[in-house]
Short mmCIF file of C-alpha atoms in Angstrom, two decimals:
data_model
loop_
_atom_site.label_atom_id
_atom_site.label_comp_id
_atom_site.label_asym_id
_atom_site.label_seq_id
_atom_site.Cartn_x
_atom_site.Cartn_y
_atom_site.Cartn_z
CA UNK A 166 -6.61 -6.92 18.32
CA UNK A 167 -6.60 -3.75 15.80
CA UNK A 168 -9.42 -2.16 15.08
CA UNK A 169 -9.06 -4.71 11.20
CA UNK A 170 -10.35 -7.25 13.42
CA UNK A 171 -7.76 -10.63 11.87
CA UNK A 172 -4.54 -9.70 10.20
CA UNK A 173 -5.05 -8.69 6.64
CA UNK A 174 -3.10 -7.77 3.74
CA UNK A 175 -3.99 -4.86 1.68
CA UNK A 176 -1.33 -4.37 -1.59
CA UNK A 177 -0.61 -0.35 -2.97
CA UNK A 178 -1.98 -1.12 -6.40
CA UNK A 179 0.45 -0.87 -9.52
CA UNK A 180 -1.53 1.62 -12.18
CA UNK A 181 -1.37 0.60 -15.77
CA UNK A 182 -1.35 3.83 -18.25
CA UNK A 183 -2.22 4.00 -21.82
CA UNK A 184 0.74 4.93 -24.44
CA UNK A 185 -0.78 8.57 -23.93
CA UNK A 186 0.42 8.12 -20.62
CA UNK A 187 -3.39 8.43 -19.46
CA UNK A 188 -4.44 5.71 -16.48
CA UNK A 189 -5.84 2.99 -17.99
CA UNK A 190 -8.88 2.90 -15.75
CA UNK A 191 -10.85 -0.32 -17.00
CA UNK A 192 -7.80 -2.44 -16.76
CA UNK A 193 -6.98 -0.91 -12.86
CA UNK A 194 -10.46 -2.12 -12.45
CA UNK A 195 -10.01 -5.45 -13.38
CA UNK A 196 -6.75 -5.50 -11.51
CA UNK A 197 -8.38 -4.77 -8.24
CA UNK A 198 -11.17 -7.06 -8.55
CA UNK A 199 -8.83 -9.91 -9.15
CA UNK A 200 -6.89 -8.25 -5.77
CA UNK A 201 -9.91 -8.69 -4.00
CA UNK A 202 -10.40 -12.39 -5.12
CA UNK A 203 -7.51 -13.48 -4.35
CA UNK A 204 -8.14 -12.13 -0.66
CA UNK A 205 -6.58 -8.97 -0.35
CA UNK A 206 -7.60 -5.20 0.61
CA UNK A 207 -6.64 -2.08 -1.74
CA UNK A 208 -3.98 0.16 -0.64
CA UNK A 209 -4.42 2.07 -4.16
CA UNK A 210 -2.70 4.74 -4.50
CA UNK A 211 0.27 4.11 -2.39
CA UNK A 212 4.30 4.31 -2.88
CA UNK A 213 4.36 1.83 -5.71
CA UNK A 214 0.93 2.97 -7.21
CA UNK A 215 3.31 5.72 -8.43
CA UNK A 216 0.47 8.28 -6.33
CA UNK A 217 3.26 10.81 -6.37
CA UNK A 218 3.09 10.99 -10.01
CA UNK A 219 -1.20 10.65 -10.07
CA UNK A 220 -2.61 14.44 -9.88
CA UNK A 221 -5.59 14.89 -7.27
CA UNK A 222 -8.23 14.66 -10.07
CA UNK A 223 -6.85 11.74 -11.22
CA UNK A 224 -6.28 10.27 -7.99
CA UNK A 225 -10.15 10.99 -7.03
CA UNK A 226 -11.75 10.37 -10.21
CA UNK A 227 -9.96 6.53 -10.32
CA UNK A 228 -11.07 5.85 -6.58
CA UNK A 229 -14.53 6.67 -8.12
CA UNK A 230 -14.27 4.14 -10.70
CA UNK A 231 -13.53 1.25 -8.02
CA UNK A 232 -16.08 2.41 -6.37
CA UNK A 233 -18.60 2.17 -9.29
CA UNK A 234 -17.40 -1.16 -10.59
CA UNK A 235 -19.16 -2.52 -7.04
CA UNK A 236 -15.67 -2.71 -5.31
CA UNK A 237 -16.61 -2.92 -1.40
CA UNK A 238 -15.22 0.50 0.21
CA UNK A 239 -14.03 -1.67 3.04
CA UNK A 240 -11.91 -2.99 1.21
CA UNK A 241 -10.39 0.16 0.47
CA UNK A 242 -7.38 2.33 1.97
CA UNK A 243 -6.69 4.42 -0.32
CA UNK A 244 -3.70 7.03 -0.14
CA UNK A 245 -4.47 10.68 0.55
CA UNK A 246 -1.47 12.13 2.14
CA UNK A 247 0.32 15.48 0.18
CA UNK A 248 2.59 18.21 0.04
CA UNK A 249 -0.54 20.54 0.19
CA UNK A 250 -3.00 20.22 2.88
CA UNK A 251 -5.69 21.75 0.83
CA UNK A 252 -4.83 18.60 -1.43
CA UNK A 253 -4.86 16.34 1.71
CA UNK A 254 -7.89 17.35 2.63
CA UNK A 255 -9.51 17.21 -0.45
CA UNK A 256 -8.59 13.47 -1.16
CA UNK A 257 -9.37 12.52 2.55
CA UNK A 258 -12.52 13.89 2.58
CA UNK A 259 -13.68 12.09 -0.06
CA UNK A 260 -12.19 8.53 1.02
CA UNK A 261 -14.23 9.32 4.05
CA UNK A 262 -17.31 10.19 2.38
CA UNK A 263 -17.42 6.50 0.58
CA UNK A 264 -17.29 4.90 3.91
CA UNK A 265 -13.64 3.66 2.91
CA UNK A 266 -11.96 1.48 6.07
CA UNK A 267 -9.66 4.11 6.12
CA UNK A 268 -6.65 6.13 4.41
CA UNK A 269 -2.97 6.00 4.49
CA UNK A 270 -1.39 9.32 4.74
CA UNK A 271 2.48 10.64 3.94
CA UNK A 272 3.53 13.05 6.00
CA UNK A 273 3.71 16.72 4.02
CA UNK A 274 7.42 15.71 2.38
CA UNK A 275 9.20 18.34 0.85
CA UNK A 276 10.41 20.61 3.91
CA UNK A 277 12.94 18.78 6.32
CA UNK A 278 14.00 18.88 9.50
CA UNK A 279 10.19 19.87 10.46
CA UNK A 280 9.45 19.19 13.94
CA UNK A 281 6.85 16.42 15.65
CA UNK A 282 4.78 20.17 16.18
CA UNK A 283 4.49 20.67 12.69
CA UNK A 284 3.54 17.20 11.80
CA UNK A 285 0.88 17.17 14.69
CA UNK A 286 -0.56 20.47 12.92
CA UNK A 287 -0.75 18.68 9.44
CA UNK A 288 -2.39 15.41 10.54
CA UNK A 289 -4.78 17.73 13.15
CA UNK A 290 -5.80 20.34 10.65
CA UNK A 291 -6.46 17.28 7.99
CA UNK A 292 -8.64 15.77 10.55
CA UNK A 293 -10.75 18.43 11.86
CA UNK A 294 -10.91 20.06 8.53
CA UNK A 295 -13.00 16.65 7.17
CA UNK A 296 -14.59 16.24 10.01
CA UNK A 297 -16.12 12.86 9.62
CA UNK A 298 -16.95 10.33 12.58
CA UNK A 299 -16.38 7.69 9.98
CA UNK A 300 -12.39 9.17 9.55
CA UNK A 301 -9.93 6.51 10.39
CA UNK A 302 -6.08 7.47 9.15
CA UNK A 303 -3.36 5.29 9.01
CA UNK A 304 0.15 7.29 9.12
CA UNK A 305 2.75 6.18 6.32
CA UNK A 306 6.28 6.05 8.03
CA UNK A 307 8.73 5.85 5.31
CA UNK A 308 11.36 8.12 6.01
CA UNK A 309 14.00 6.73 3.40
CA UNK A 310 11.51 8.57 0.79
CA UNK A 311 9.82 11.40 2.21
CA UNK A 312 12.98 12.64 4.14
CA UNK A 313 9.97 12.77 7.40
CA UNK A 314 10.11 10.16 10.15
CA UNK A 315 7.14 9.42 12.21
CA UNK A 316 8.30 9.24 15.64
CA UNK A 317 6.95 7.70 18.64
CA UNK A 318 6.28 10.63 20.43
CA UNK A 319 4.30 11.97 17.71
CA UNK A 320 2.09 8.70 17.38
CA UNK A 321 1.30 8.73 20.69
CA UNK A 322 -0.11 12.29 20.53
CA UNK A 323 -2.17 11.53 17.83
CA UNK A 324 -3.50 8.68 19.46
CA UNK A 325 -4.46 10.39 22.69
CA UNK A 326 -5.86 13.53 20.41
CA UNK A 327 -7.62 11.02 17.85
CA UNK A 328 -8.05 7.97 19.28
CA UNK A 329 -10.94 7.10 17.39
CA UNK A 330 -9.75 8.18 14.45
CA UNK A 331 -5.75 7.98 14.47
CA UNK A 332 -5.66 4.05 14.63
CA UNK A 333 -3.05 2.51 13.00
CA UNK A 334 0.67 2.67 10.86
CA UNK A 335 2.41 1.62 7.89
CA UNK A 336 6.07 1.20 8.46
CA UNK A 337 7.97 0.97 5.52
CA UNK A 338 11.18 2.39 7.34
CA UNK A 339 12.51 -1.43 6.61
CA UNK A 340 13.91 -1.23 10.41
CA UNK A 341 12.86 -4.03 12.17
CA UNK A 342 13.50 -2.94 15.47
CA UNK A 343 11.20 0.58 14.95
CA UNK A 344 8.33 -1.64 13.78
CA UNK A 345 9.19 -4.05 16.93
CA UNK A 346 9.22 -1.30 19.32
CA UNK A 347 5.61 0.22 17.88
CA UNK A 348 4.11 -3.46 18.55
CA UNK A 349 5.46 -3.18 22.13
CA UNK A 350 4.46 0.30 22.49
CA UNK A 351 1.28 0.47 21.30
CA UNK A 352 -1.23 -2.45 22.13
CA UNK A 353 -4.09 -2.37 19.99
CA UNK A 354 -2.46 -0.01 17.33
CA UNK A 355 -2.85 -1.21 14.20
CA UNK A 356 1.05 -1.63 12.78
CA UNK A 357 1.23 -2.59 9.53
CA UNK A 358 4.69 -3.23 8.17
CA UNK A 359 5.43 -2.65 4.25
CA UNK A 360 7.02 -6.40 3.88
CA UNK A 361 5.13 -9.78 4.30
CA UNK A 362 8.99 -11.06 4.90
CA UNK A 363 8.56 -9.52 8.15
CA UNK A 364 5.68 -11.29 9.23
CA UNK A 365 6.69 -14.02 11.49
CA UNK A 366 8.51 -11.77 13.61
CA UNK A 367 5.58 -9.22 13.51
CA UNK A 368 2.21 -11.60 13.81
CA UNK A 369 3.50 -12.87 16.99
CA UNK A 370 3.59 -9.34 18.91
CA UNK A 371 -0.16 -7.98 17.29
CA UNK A 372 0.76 -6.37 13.61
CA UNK A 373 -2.50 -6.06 12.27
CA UNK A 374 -1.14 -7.77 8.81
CA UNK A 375 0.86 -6.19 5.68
CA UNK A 376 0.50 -3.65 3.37
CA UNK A 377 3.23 -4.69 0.62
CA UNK A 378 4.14 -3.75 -3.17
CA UNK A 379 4.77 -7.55 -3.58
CA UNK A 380 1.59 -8.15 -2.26
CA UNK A 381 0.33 -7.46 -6.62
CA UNK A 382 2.31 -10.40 -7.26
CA UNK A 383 1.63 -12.76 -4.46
CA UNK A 384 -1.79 -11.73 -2.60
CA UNK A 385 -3.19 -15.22 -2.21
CA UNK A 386 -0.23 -16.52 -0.26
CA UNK A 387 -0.13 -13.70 1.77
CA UNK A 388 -3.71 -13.85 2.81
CA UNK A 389 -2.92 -17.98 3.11
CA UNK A 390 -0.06 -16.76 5.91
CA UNK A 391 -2.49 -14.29 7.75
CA UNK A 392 -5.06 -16.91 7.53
CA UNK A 393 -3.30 -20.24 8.84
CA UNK A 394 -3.70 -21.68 12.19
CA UNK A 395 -0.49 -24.26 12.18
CA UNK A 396 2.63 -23.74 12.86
CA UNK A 397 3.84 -26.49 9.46
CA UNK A 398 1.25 -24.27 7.38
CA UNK A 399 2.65 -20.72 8.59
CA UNK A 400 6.25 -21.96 8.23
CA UNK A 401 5.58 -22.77 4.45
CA UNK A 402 3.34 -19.94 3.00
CA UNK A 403 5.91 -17.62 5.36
CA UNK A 404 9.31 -19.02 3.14
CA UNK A 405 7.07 -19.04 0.26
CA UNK A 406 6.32 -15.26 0.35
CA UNK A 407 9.90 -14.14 1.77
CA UNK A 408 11.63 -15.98 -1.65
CA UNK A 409 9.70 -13.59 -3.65
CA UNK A 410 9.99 -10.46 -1.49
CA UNK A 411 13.84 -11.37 -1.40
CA UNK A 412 14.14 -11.64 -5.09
CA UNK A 413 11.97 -8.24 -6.07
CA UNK A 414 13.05 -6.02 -2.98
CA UNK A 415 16.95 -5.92 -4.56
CA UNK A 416 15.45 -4.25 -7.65
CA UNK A 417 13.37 -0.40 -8.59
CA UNK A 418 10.38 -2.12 -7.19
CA UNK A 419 7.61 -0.20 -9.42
CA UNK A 420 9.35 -1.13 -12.95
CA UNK A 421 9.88 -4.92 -11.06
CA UNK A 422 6.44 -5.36 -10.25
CA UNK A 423 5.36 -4.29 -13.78
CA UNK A 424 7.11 -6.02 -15.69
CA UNK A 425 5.76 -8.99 -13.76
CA UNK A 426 2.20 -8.09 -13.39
CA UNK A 427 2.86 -7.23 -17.46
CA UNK A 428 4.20 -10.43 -18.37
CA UNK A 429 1.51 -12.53 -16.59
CA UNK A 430 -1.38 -10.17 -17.89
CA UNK A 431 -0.28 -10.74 -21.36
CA UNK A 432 -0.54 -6.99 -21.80
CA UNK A 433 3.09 -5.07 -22.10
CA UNK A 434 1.02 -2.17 -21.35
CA UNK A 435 1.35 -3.13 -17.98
CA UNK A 436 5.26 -2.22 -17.79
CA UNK A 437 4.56 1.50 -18.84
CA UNK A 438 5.32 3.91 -15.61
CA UNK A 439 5.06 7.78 -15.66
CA UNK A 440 8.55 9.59 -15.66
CA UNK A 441 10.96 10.06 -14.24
CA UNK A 442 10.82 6.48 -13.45
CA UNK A 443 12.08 3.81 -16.32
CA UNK A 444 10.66 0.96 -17.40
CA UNK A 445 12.24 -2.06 -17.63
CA UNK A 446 14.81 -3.02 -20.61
CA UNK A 447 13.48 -6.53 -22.22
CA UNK A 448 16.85 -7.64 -20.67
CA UNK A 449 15.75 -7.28 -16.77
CA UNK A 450 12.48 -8.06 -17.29
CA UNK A 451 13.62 -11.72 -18.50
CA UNK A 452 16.24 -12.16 -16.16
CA UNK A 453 13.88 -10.80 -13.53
CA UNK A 454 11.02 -13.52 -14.89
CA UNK A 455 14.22 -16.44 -14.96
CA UNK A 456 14.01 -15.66 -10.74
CA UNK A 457 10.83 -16.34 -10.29
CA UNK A 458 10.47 -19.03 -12.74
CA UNK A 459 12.67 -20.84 -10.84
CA UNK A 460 10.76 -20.28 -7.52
CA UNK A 461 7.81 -21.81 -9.28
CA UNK A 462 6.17 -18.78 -9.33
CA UNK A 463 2.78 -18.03 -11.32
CA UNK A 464 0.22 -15.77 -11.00
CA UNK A 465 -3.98 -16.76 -11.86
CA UNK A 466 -5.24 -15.47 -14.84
CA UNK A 467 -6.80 -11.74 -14.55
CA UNK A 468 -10.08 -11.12 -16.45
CA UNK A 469 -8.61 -9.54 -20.02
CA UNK A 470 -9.65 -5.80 -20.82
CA UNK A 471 -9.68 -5.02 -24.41
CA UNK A 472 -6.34 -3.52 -25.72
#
């Protein structure tokens, strides 16, 4: 068992902006309180939280906010990897200071070609530099975006430098047979992969549960798949969430998941994202919509936030 205790799904949380551009902080709010409801953890500020285009005040003042509006910090994994280290260490040390469960951290990924030495440095100098017993990092393997693969090798270092603190992956590399092979490797390692498609392959060999972008559309079916104990139930709630990740996963999964969260909010706010990314066109948001219409698809009602 990972050190999560039962499989659980925790979703990189879409962030709504104001026309200014500004995050709209009391409707992220609500957002992650109906997250939480439905039965999920808080990934927030992961890949499809747009985090790459959230500065570091921003980024720390919003995980204040969730904190404030009585969100549980276990509940919270909030992404703190960067370019900088001094930026790293920054956002990590204050995830760790609110007694969050943890924090997923990128790789530094702008240089390429650096070596598993280099890496070791980053994720060493992060960790000693906080300092905090109550540390526990996640590494983000998602090479098809940050040009930087986790390897093996390198986990396992970490894990017999940190092991306390080092205690688990996301693996968004889509390659089933890396994520396979980490399961094998590492008993006890909490492997998370970045799709809940993946999870009847991945449940039976340990993963530790999913951390997925569709997991803003679908987190109470998700959590119903982690949570079921027959193998009728698992079969359903498993083709259930795979039609939706199959439909969404073809498109630019932030302006997707938008559009979607924006149409069931009743707020087109919702479909704003930060350039250089594109919102949807009215066009692909409805033909998107059509899809899931006809997988019966609905999402329960959010608490509004005043325009």
């Amino acid at each position: 068992m990972s050190a999560f205790g039962k499989p659980r799904v925790f979703v990189p949380v879409v962030t709504p902006f104001r026309p200014d551009l500004a995050v709209d902080t009391p409707r992220f709010i609500a957002f992650c309180r109906w997250l939480v409801g439905q039965g999920a953890g808080l990934a927030v500020f992961g890949t499809n939280s747009e985090a790459n285009s959230l500065s570091l005040a921003e980024r720390r003042a919003l995980l204040d906010a969730v904190l404030d509006a009585d969100v549980d910090a276990a509940q919270l994994l909030p992404g703190t990897g960067a370019c900088a280290i001094t930026e790293a260490i920054e956002l990590t040390r204050h995830a760790a200071a609110a007694n969050c469960a943890g924090v997923l951290m990128l790789p530094p990924f702008y240089y390429q070609g650096v070596s598993d030495d280099g890496l070791f440095a980053y994720y060493s100098e992060v960790i000693q530099a906080v300092g905090s017993d109550a540390l526990r990092v996640l590494l983000y393997h998602i090479p098809q975006f940050t040009g930087v693969p986790i390897s093996h090798a390198l986990i396992e270092r970490l894990i017999a430098a940190y092991p306390n603190t080092v205690i688990g992956i996301k693996d968004s590399s889509g390659d089933w047979a890396n994520t396979e092979a980490m399961l094998k490797r590492f008993p006890g390692f909490a492997v998370f992969p970045g799709s809940e498609a993946l999870l009847g392959k991945a449940l039976p060999l340990g993963a530790a549960g999913c951390i997925s972008a569709t997991a803003n559309l679908q987190p109470h079916a998700i959590a119903r798949l982690l949570a079921t104990t027959t193998a009728e139930d698992r079969a359903m709630w498993e083709a259930k969430v795979t039609a939706l990740r199959t439909v969404v996963q073809t498109l630019p999964m932030i302006p997707a998941l938008k559009a979607v969260v924006a149409h069931h909010m009743k707020h087109a706010g919702w479909s704003r994202v930060r350039p250089p990314l594109t919102a949807f066109s009215t066009e692909q948001a409805n033909a998107l919509l059509a899809q899931l219409d006809g997988l019966g698809f609905s999402m329960p009602p959010v608490q509004q936030v005043a325009a």
